[in-house]
PDB file of C-alpha atoms and ligand atoms in Angstrom:
ATOM      1  CA  UNK A  25      18.394   4.971   0.738  1.00 77.00           C
ATOM      2  CA  UNK A  26      14.804   3.633   0.694  1.00 88.00           C
ATOM      3  CA  UNK A  27      14.042   1.736  -2.481  1.00 93.00           C
ATOM      4  CA  UNK A  28      11.345   3.133  -4.818  1.00 97.00           C
ATOM      5  CA  UNK A  29       8.217   1.064  -4.248  1.00 98.00           C
ATOM      6  CA  UNK A  30       5.786  -0.330  -6.836  1.00 98.00           C
ATOM      7  CA  UNK A  31       3.003  -2.145  -5.288  1.00 98.00           C
ATOM      8  CA  UNK A  32       0.523  -4.009  -7.421  1.00 98.00           C
ATOM      9  CA  UNK A  33      -2.965  -4.461  -5.960  1.00 98.00           C
ATOM     10  CA  UNK A  34      -4.776  -7.042  -7.923  1.00 98.00           C
ATOM     11  CA  UNK A  35      -7.828  -6.733  -5.819  1.00 98.00           C
ATOM     12  CA  UNK A  36     -10.543  -9.417  -6.584  1.00 98.00           C
ATOM     13  CA  UNK A  37      -9.820  -9.217 -10.401  1.00 98.00           C
ATOM     14  CA  UNK A  38      -8.241 -12.634 -10.970  1.00 98.00           C
ATOM     15  CA  UNK A  39      -8.976 -16.325 -10.300  1.00 98.00           C
ATOM     16  CA  UNK A  40      -5.955 -18.211  -8.982  1.00 98.00           C
ATOM     17  CA  UNK A  41      -5.138 -19.667 -12.486  1.00 98.00           C
ATOM     18  CA  UNK A  42      -5.199 -16.112 -14.030  1.00 98.00           C
ATOM     19  CA  UNK A  43      -3.015 -14.839 -11.200  1.00 98.00           C
ATOM     20  CA  UNK A  44      -0.567 -17.539 -11.885  1.00 98.00           C
ATOM     21  CA  UNK A  45      -0.377 -16.552 -15.596  1.00 98.00           C
ATOM     22  CA  UNK A  46       0.149 -12.882 -14.619  1.00 98.00           C
ATOM     23  CA  UNK A  47       2.881 -13.708 -12.025  1.00 98.00           C
ATOM     24  CA  UNK A  48       4.777 -15.749 -14.645  1.00 98.00           C
ATOM     25  CA  UNK A  49       4.601 -12.856 -17.185  1.00 98.00           C
ATOM     26  CA  UNK A  50       5.749 -10.389 -14.541  1.00 98.00           C
ATOM     27  CA  UNK A  51       8.693 -12.600 -13.438  1.00 98.00           C
ATOM     28  CA  UNK A  52       9.803 -12.660 -17.097  1.00 97.00           C
ATOM     29  CA  UNK A  53       9.122  -8.930 -17.825  1.00 96.00           C
ATOM     30  CA  UNK A  54      10.075  -7.141 -14.610  1.00 95.00           C
ATOM     31  CA  UNK A  55      13.669  -6.898 -13.537  1.00 92.00           C
ATOM     32  CA  UNK A  56      13.773  -4.269 -10.913  1.00 92.00           C
ATOM     33  CA  UNK A  57      17.111  -2.477 -10.555  1.00 91.00           C
ATOM     34  CA  UNK A  58      18.615  -2.353  -7.031  1.00 91.00           C
ATOM     35  CA  UNK A  59      16.843   0.889  -6.107  1.00 92.00           C
ATOM     36  CA  UNK A  60      13.319  -0.418  -7.006  1.00 95.00           C
ATOM     37  CA  UNK A  61      11.139  -2.790  -5.080  1.00 97.00           C
ATOM     38  CA  UNK A  62       8.185  -4.562  -6.598  1.00 98.00           C
ATOM     39  CA  UNK A  63       5.462  -6.225  -4.455  1.00 98.00           C
ATOM     40  CA  UNK A  64       2.443  -8.096  -5.749  1.00 98.00           C
ATOM     41  CA  UNK A  65      -0.836  -8.315  -3.833  1.00 98.00           C
ATOM     42  CA  UNK A  66      -2.977 -11.215  -5.126  1.00 98.00           C
ATOM     43  CA  UNK A  67      -6.158 -12.233  -3.457  1.00 98.00           C
ATOM     44  CA  UNK A  68      -5.853 -14.723  -0.509  1.00 98.00           C
ATOM     45  CA  UNK A  69      -6.680 -17.728  -2.704  1.00 98.00           C
ATOM     46  CA  UNK A  70      -3.825 -17.034  -5.135  1.00 98.00           C
ATOM     47  CA  UNK A  71      -1.159 -16.280  -2.532  1.00 98.00           C
ATOM     48  CA  UNK A  72       0.311 -19.738  -2.379  1.00 98.00           C
ATOM     49  CA  UNK A  73       0.495 -20.159  -6.134  1.00 98.00           C
ATOM     50  CA  UNK A  74       2.011 -16.735  -6.702  1.00 98.00           C
ATOM     51  CA  UNK A  75       4.429 -17.258  -3.871  1.00 98.00           C
ATOM     52  CA  UNK A  76       5.823 -20.316  -5.564  1.00 98.00           C
ATOM     53  CA  UNK A  77       6.121 -18.664  -8.939  1.00 98.00           C
ATOM     54  CA  UNK A  78       7.966 -15.568  -7.766  1.00 98.00           C
ATOM     55  CA  UNK A  79      10.016 -17.496  -5.187  1.00 96.00           C
ATOM     56  CA  UNK A  80      13.297 -17.189  -6.976  1.00 94.00           C
ATOM     57  CA  UNK A  81      12.670 -13.781  -8.474  1.00 97.00           C
ATOM     58  CA  UNK A  82      13.289 -10.365  -6.871  1.00 97.00           C
ATOM     59  CA  UNK A  83       9.489  -9.770  -6.735  1.00 98.00           C
ATOM     60  CA  UNK A  84       7.898  -9.689  -3.269  1.00 98.00           C
ATOM     61  CA  UNK A  85       4.568 -10.849  -2.121  1.00 98.00           C
ATOM     62  CA  UNK A  86       1.814  -9.047  -0.091  1.00 98.00           C
ATOM     63  CA  UNK A  87      -1.672  -9.717   1.066  1.00 98.00           C
ATOM     64  CA  UNK A  88      -4.712  -7.444   0.648  1.00 98.00           C
ATOM     65  CA  UNK A  89      -5.821  -7.881   4.244  1.00 98.00           C
ATOM     66  CA  UNK A  90      -5.199  -9.797   7.489  1.00 98.00           C
ATOM     67  CA  UNK A  91      -6.943 -10.375  10.763  1.00 98.00           C
ATOM     68  CA  UNK A  92      -5.509  -9.291  14.033  1.00 98.00           C
ATOM     69  CA  UNK A  93      -5.765 -12.488  15.993  1.00 98.00           C
ATOM     70  CA  UNK A  94      -3.191 -15.210  15.345  1.00 97.00           C
ATOM     71  CA  UNK A  95      -5.499 -18.211  15.396  1.00 96.00           C
ATOM     72  CA  UNK A  96      -8.954 -19.373  16.659  1.00 97.00           C
ATOM     73  CA  UNK A  97     -12.602 -19.213  15.898  1.00 98.00           C
ATOM     74  CA  UNK A  98     -12.623 -16.361  13.254  1.00 98.00           C
ATOM     75  CA  UNK A  99     -14.431 -17.702  10.326  1.00 98.00           C
ATOM     76  CA  UNK A 100     -13.287 -16.483   7.029  1.00 96.00           C
ATOM     77  CA  UNK A 101     -10.220 -14.587   8.283  1.00 98.00           C
ATOM     78  CA  UNK A 102      -6.532 -15.120   7.736  1.00 98.00           C
ATOM     79  CA  UNK A 103      -3.675 -14.520  10.306  1.00 98.00           C
ATOM     80  CA  UNK A 104      -0.369 -12.907  10.122  1.00 98.00           C
ATOM     81  CA  UNK A 105       1.043 -16.482  10.675  1.00 98.00           C
ATOM     82  CA  UNK A 106      -0.500 -17.826   7.572  1.00 98.00           C
ATOM     83  CA  UNK A 107       0.653 -14.846   5.560  1.00 98.00           C
ATOM     84  CA  UNK A 108       4.184 -15.383   6.834  1.00 98.00           C
ATOM     85  CA  UNK A 109       4.156 -19.005   6.046  1.00 98.00           C
ATOM     86  CA  UNK A 110       2.965 -18.189   2.530  1.00 98.00           C
ATOM     87  CA  UNK A 111       5.968 -15.795   2.151  1.00 98.00           C
ATOM     88  CA  UNK A 112       4.321 -12.407   2.392  1.00 98.00           C
ATOM     89  CA  UNK A 113       6.385  -9.455   3.170  1.00 98.00           C
ATOM     90  CA  UNK A 114       3.681  -6.736   3.307  1.00 98.00           C
ATOM     91  CA  UNK A 115      -0.064  -6.313   3.962  1.00 98.00           C
ATOM     92  CA  UNK A 116      -2.548  -3.717   2.531  1.00 98.00           C
ATOM     93  CA  UNK A 117      -4.389  -2.324   5.519  1.00 98.00           C
ATOM     94  CA  UNK A 118      -7.482  -0.125   5.437  1.00 98.00           C
ATOM     95  CA  UNK A 119      -7.948   0.157   1.643  1.00 98.00           C
ATOM     96  CA  UNK A 120     -10.906   2.367   0.897  1.00 97.00           C
ATOM     97  CA  UNK A 121     -12.760  -0.558  -0.783  1.00 98.00           C
ATOM     98  CA  UNK A 122     -12.501  -2.531   2.595  1.00 98.00           C
ATOM     99  CA  UNK A 123     -13.583   0.493   4.500  1.00 97.00           C
ATOM    100  CA  UNK A 124     -16.494   1.005   2.149  1.00 96.00           C
ATOM    101  CA  UNK A 125     -17.741  -2.507   1.352  1.00 97.00           C
ATOM    102  CA  UNK A 126     -16.547  -4.503   4.496  1.00 97.00           C
ATOM    103  CA  UNK A 127     -17.202  -1.835   7.215  1.00 97.00           C
ATOM    104  CA  UNK A 128     -13.464  -1.683   8.081  1.00 98.00           C
ATOM    105  CA  UNK A 129     -13.065   1.023  10.877  1.00 98.00           C
ATOM    106  CA  UNK A 130     -10.021   2.970  12.029  1.00 98.00           C
ATOM    107  CA  UNK A 131     -10.033   0.730  15.073  1.00 98.00           C
ATOM    108  CA  UNK A 132      -9.762  -2.378  12.960  1.00 98.00           C
ATOM    109  CA  UNK A 133      -7.100  -0.844  10.930  1.00 98.00           C
ATOM    110  CA  UNK A 134      -5.123  -0.110  14.096  1.00 98.00           C
ATOM    111  CA  UNK A 135      -5.394  -3.684  15.345  1.00 98.00           C
ATOM    112  CA  UNK A 136      -4.240  -5.021  12.047  1.00 98.00           C
ATOM    113  CA  UNK A 137      -1.242  -2.596  11.936  1.00 98.00           C
ATOM    114  CA  UNK A 138      -0.306  -3.674  15.392  1.00 98.00           C
ATOM    115  CA  UNK A 139      -0.529  -7.408  14.498  1.00 98.00           C
ATOM    116  CA  UNK A 140       1.531  -6.841  11.330  1.00 98.00           C
ATOM    117  CA  UNK A 141       4.347  -5.048  13.151  1.00 97.00           C
ATOM    118  CA  UNK A 142       4.433  -7.634  15.934  1.00 97.00           C
ATOM    119  CA  UNK A 143       4.819 -10.422  13.264  1.00 97.00           C
ATOM    120  CA  UNK A 144       7.494  -8.502  11.256  1.00 97.00           C
ATOM    121  CA  UNK A 145       5.235  -7.778   8.378  1.00 98.00           C
ATOM    122  CA  UNK A 146       5.132  -4.412   6.620  1.00 98.00           C
ATOM    123  CA  UNK A 147       1.752  -2.724   6.965  1.00 98.00           C
ATOM    124  CA  UNK A 148       0.803  -0.592   3.946  1.00 98.00           C
ATOM    125  CA  UNK A 149      -1.580   1.821   5.580  1.00 98.00           C
ATOM    126  CA  UNK A 150      -4.088   3.196   3.100  1.00 98.00           C
ATOM    127  CA  UNK A 151      -5.632   6.620   3.775  1.00 98.00           C
ATOM    128  CA  UNK A 152      -7.729   8.959   1.622  1.00 98.00           C
ATOM    129  CA  UNK A 153     -10.666  11.278   1.470  1.00 98.00           C
ATOM    130  CA  UNK A 154     -14.031  10.774  -0.366  1.00 97.00           C
ATOM    131  CA  UNK A 155     -15.095  13.439  -2.929  1.00 96.00           C
ATOM    132  CA  UNK A 156     -17.691  14.706  -0.435  1.00 97.00           C
ATOM    133  CA  UNK A 157     -14.994  15.247   2.268  1.00 97.00           C
ATOM    134  CA  UNK A 158     -12.721  16.980  -0.086  1.00 96.00           C
ATOM    135  CA  UNK A 159     -15.446  19.286  -1.315  1.00 97.00           C
ATOM    136  CA  UNK A 160     -16.108  20.235   2.389  1.00 97.00           C
ATOM    137  CA  UNK A 161     -12.390  21.173   2.815  1.00 97.00           C
ATOM    138  CA  UNK A 162     -11.778  18.218   5.169  1.00 98.00           C
ATOM    139  CA  UNK A 163      -9.082  16.349   3.169  1.00 97.00           C
ATOM    140  CA  UNK A 164      -6.110  17.076   5.310  1.00 98.00           C
ATOM    141  CA  UNK A 165      -8.081  16.552   8.531  1.00 98.00           C
ATOM    142  CA  UNK A 166      -9.446  13.192   7.261  1.00 98.00           C
ATOM    143  CA  UNK A 167      -6.054  11.666   6.159  1.00 98.00           C
ATOM    144  CA  UNK A 168      -4.236  12.845   9.258  1.00 98.00           C
ATOM    145  CA  UNK A 169      -7.034  11.396  11.478  1.00 98.00           C
ATOM    146  CA  UNK A 170      -6.958   8.101   9.613  1.00 98.00           C
ATOM    147  CA  UNK A 171      -3.150   7.841  10.001  1.00 98.00           C
ATOM    148  CA  UNK A 172      -3.257   8.858  13.673  1.00 98.00           C
ATOM    149  CA  UNK A 173      -5.875   6.160  14.449  1.00 98.00           C
ATOM    150  CA  UNK A 174      -3.927   3.481  12.450  1.00 98.00           C
ATOM    151  CA  UNK A 175      -0.853   4.190  14.503  1.00 98.00           C
ATOM    152  CA  UNK A 176      -2.243   4.321  17.942  1.00 98.00           C
ATOM    153  CA  UNK A 177       0.063   2.587  20.280  1.00 96.00           C
ATOM    154  CA  UNK A 178       2.709   1.970  17.582  1.00 96.00           C
ATOM    155  CA  UNK A 179       6.141   2.872  18.861  1.00 93.00           C
ATOM    156  CA  UNK A 180       8.354   1.804  15.777  1.00 92.00           C
ATOM    157  CA  UNK A 181      11.406  -0.060  16.878  1.00 89.00           C
ATOM    158  CA  UNK A 182      14.282   0.086  14.526  1.00 89.00           C
ATOM    159  CA  UNK A 183      13.252  -3.152  12.811  1.00 90.00           C
ATOM    160  CA  UNK A 184       9.784  -1.845  11.890  1.00 94.00           C
ATOM    161  CA  UNK A 185       8.919  -0.823   8.402  1.00 96.00           C
ATOM    162  CA  UNK A 186       5.706   1.011   7.560  1.00 98.00           C
ATOM    163  CA  UNK A 187       4.195   2.307   4.227  1.00 98.00           C
ATOM    164  CA  UNK A 188       1.738   5.166   4.231  1.00 98.00           C
ATOM    165  CA  UNK A 189      -0.348   5.192   0.962  1.00 98.00           C
ATOM    166  CA  UNK A 190      -2.352   8.290   0.107  1.00 98.00           C
ATOM    167  CA  UNK A 191      -5.144   7.276  -2.201  1.00 98.00           C
ATOM    168  CA  UNK A 192      -7.929   9.827  -2.782  1.00 97.00           C
ATOM    169  CA  UNK A 193     -10.992   7.497  -2.852  1.00 97.00           C
ATOM    170  CA  UNK A 194     -12.733   9.353  -5.629  1.00 96.00           C
ATOM    171  CA  UNK A 195      -9.776   8.876  -7.995  1.00 96.00           C
ATOM    172  CA  UNK A 196      -9.297   5.168  -7.622  1.00 97.00           C
ATOM    173  CA  UNK A 197     -10.189   3.352 -10.780  1.00 95.00           C
ATOM    174  CA  UNK A 198     -11.400   6.483 -12.392  1.00 95.00           C
ATOM    175  CA  UNK A 199      -8.643   6.799 -15.048  1.00 94.00           C
ATOM    176  CA  UNK A 200      -7.844  10.310 -13.738  1.00 93.00           C
ATOM    177  CA  UNK A 201      -5.088  10.675 -11.166  1.00 96.00           C
ATOM    178  CA  UNK A 202      -4.632  13.927  -9.039  1.00 96.00           C
ATOM    179  CA  UNK A 203      -1.852  16.238 -10.082  1.00 97.00           C
ATOM    180  CA  UNK A 204       1.489  15.200  -8.564  1.00 98.00           C
ATOM    181  CA  UNK A 205       1.852  18.537  -6.744  1.00 98.00           C
ATOM    182  CA  UNK A 206      -1.307  17.554  -4.870  1.00 97.00           C
ATOM    183  CA  UNK A 207      -0.113  14.121  -3.973  1.00 98.00           C
ATOM    184  CA  UNK A 208       3.115  15.627  -2.748  1.00 98.00           C
ATOM    185  CA  UNK A 209       1.339  18.205  -0.737  1.00 98.00           C
ATOM    186  CA  UNK A 210      -0.722  15.584   0.981  1.00 98.00           C
ATOM    187  CA  UNK A 211       2.188  13.236   1.625  1.00 98.00           C
ATOM    188  CA  UNK A 212       4.113  16.243   3.156  1.00 98.00           C
ATOM    189  CA  UNK A 213       1.179  16.901   5.469  1.00 98.00           C
ATOM    190  CA  UNK A 214       1.157  13.290   6.527  1.00 98.00           C
ATOM    191  CA  UNK A 215       4.964  13.150   6.979  1.00 98.00           C
ATOM    192  CA  UNK A 216       5.083  16.337   9.124  1.00 97.00           C
ATOM    193  CA  UNK A 217       2.071  14.895  11.130  1.00 97.00           C
ATOM    194  CA  UNK A 218       4.164  11.848  11.993  1.00 97.00           C
ATOM    195  CA  UNK A 219       6.874  14.159  13.505  1.00 96.00           C
ATOM    196  CA  UNK A 220       4.472  14.539  16.454  1.00 93.00           C
ATOM    197  CA  UNK A 221       4.999  10.905  17.323  1.00 94.00           C
ATOM    198  CA  UNK A 222       8.281   9.725  15.803  1.00 96.00           C
ATOM    199  CA  UNK A 223      11.881  11.013  15.344  1.00 96.00           C
ATOM    200  CA  UNK A 224      12.696  12.595  11.881  1.00 96.00           C
ATOM    201  CA  UNK A 225      15.317   9.916  11.328  1.00 96.00           C
ATOM    202  CA  UNK A 226      12.884   7.071  12.010  1.00 96.00           C
ATOM    203  CA  UNK A 227      10.441   8.513   9.570  1.00 96.00           C
ATOM    204  CA  UNK A 228      13.102   9.114   6.957  1.00 95.00           C
ATOM    205  CA  UNK A 229      14.467   5.522   7.164  1.00 95.00           C
ATOM    206  CA  UNK A 230      11.552   3.397   8.016  1.00 96.00           C
ATOM    207  CA  UNK A 231       8.394   5.059   6.624  1.00 97.00           C
ATOM    208  CA  UNK A 232       7.665   5.054   2.893  1.00 98.00           C
ATOM    209  CA  UNK A 233       5.113   7.436   1.481  1.00 98.00           C
ATOM    210  CA  UNK A 234       3.173   6.399  -1.634  1.00 98.00           C
ATOM    211  CA  UNK A 235       0.482   7.734  -3.946  1.00 98.00           C
ATOM    212  CA  UNK A 236      -2.132   5.550  -5.383  1.00 98.00           C
ATOM    213  CA  UNK A 237      -5.101   6.219  -7.677  1.00 98.00           C
ATOM    214  CA  UNK A 238      -5.159   5.805 -11.476  1.00 97.00           C
ATOM    215  CA  UNK A 239      -1.368   5.650 -11.768  1.00 98.00           C
ATOM    216  CA  UNK A 240      -0.345   4.653 -15.321  1.00 97.00           C
ATOM    217  CA  UNK A 241       2.821   4.538 -17.547  1.00 97.00           C
ATOM    218  CA  UNK A 242       1.902   8.049 -18.878  1.00 97.00           C
ATOM    219  CA  UNK A 243       1.675   9.770 -15.542  1.00 97.00           C
ATOM    220  CA  UNK A 244       3.906   7.805 -13.255  1.00 98.00           C
ATOM    221  CA  UNK A 245       7.240   9.674 -13.852  1.00 97.00           C
ATOM    222  CA  UNK A 246       5.559  12.969 -12.977  1.00 97.00           C
ATOM    223  CA  UNK A 247       4.870  11.578  -9.421  1.00 98.00           C
ATOM    224  CA  UNK A 248       8.546  10.812  -8.809  1.00 97.00           C
ATOM    225  CA  UNK A 249       9.559  14.379  -9.247  1.00 95.00           C
ATOM    226  CA  UNK A 250       9.673  15.195  -5.528  1.00 96.00           C
ATOM    227  CA  UNK A 251      11.683  13.515  -2.734  1.00 96.00           C
ATOM    228  CA  UNK A 252       8.598  13.195  -0.422  1.00 97.00           C
ATOM    229  CA  UNK A 253       7.229  10.320  -2.698  1.00 98.00           C
ATOM    230  CA  UNK A 254       8.836   6.923  -2.357  1.00 98.00           C
ATOM    231  CA  UNK A 255       6.533   4.943  -4.638  1.00 98.00           C
ATOM    232  CA  UNK A 256       3.203   4.204  -6.079  1.00 98.00           C
ATOM    233  CA  UNK A 257       0.280   1.801  -5.420  1.00 98.00           C
ATOM    234  CA  UNK A 258      -1.209   0.655  -8.682  1.00 98.00           C
ATOM    235  CA  UNK A 259      -4.495  -1.233  -9.213  1.00 98.00           C
ATOM    236  CA  UNK A 260      -5.831  -1.537 -12.683  1.00 97.00           C
ATOM    237  CA  UNK A 261      -2.518  -1.041 -14.515  1.00 97.00           C
ATOM    238  CA  UNK A 262      -0.925  -3.862 -12.476  1.00 98.00           C
ATOM    239  CA  UNK A 263      -3.203  -6.397 -14.102  1.00 98.00           C
ATOM    240  CA  UNK A 264      -1.392  -6.181 -17.493  1.00 98.00           C
ATOM    241  CA  UNK A 265       2.222  -7.314 -17.372  1.00 97.00           C
ATOM    242  CA  UNK A 266       3.210  -5.075 -20.310  1.00 97.00           C
ATOM    243  CA  UNK A 267       1.679  -1.991 -18.723  1.00 97.00           C
ATOM    244  CA  UNK A 268       3.024  -2.639 -15.287  1.00 97.00           C
ATOM    245  CA  UNK A 269       6.592  -3.250 -16.552  1.00 96.00           C
ATOM    246  CA  UNK A 270       6.307  -0.101 -18.657  1.00 96.00           C
ATOM    247  CA  UNK A 271       5.442   1.843 -15.533  1.00 96.00           C
ATOM    248  CA  UNK A 272       8.658   0.614 -13.912  1.00 95.00           C
ATOM    249  CA  UNK A 273      10.671   1.587 -16.957  1.00 94.00           C
ATOM    250  CA  UNK A 274       9.202   5.049 -17.052  1.00 95.00           C
ATOM    251  CA  UNK A 275      10.712   5.612 -13.636  1.00 94.00           C
ATOM    252  CA  UNK A 276      14.166   3.923 -14.130  1.00 83.00           C
TER     253      UNK A 276
HETATM  254  P1  PGA B 327      -6.241   2.093  -9.487  1.00 60.17           P
HETATM  255  O1  PGA B 327      -6.368   1.521  -8.016  1.00 60.17           O
HETATM  256  O2  PGA B 327      -4.830   2.213  -9.775  1.00 60.17           O
HETATM  257  O3  PGA B 327      -7.048   1.168 -10.311  1.00 60.17           O
HETATM  258  O4  PGA B 327      -6.958   3.418  -9.377  1.00 60.17           O
HETATM  259  C1  PGA B 327      -5.452   1.776  -6.981  1.00 60.17           C
HETATM  260  C2  PGA B 327      -5.806   1.150  -5.745  1.00 60.17           C
HETATM  261  O5  PGA B 327      -7.005   0.946  -5.396  1.00 60.17           O
HETATM  262  O6  PGA B 327      -4.943   0.823  -4.881  1.00 60.17           O
END
């Protein structure tokens, strides 16, 4: 059984001192049962501090990005080696904000996914359509294409773990999530699409499918009403310990 995943993307919302306070609050408030996994994604500058704080708790650590080379002259970047030394388990890759503001391309996403898997880190591959693309009826095509490009050359050995997070770009931070049925439909499209490249058993056991975009304690339980969904990627709501722990309780 794959655990239910609750990923907390803190984006660039907190200074390291604030991230430390939130991490301490979450360690105290969040006691995930055996079938739930919680992973926090602070910004790079807070990784070391948060890592120390959650060290003896069941909470896991993730990074919001990574570079594909292991070391060298790559000003401003961080490698898989650094993330591993800091205790990271997972890495967000291709979040729509990175695609939009930092020019992240499908090719870069693919290199990062390959680097993560090579290093034993779990890539969280983010895919999603803009409102424009959706209006033009391109949603399924766009998300399949993003996933296909992200996984080019990825063969998935039995040790590899991958997360696919469907996040409609226009819904992120809007306060208005899509209907659960729509998230399930899109995740099923993506799951079926992966059958072109991987065995059903591999997908079932090693790939987790998440929804992200304005998830909150009021709507979260509805998303877990279908077996295609393995978890959620939360932004805004993960910045308040009380709300995030309430989110988990709603699903227990
Ligand atoms: P949101 O962000 O929950 O604030 O919509 C989700 C995300 O960007 O991962």
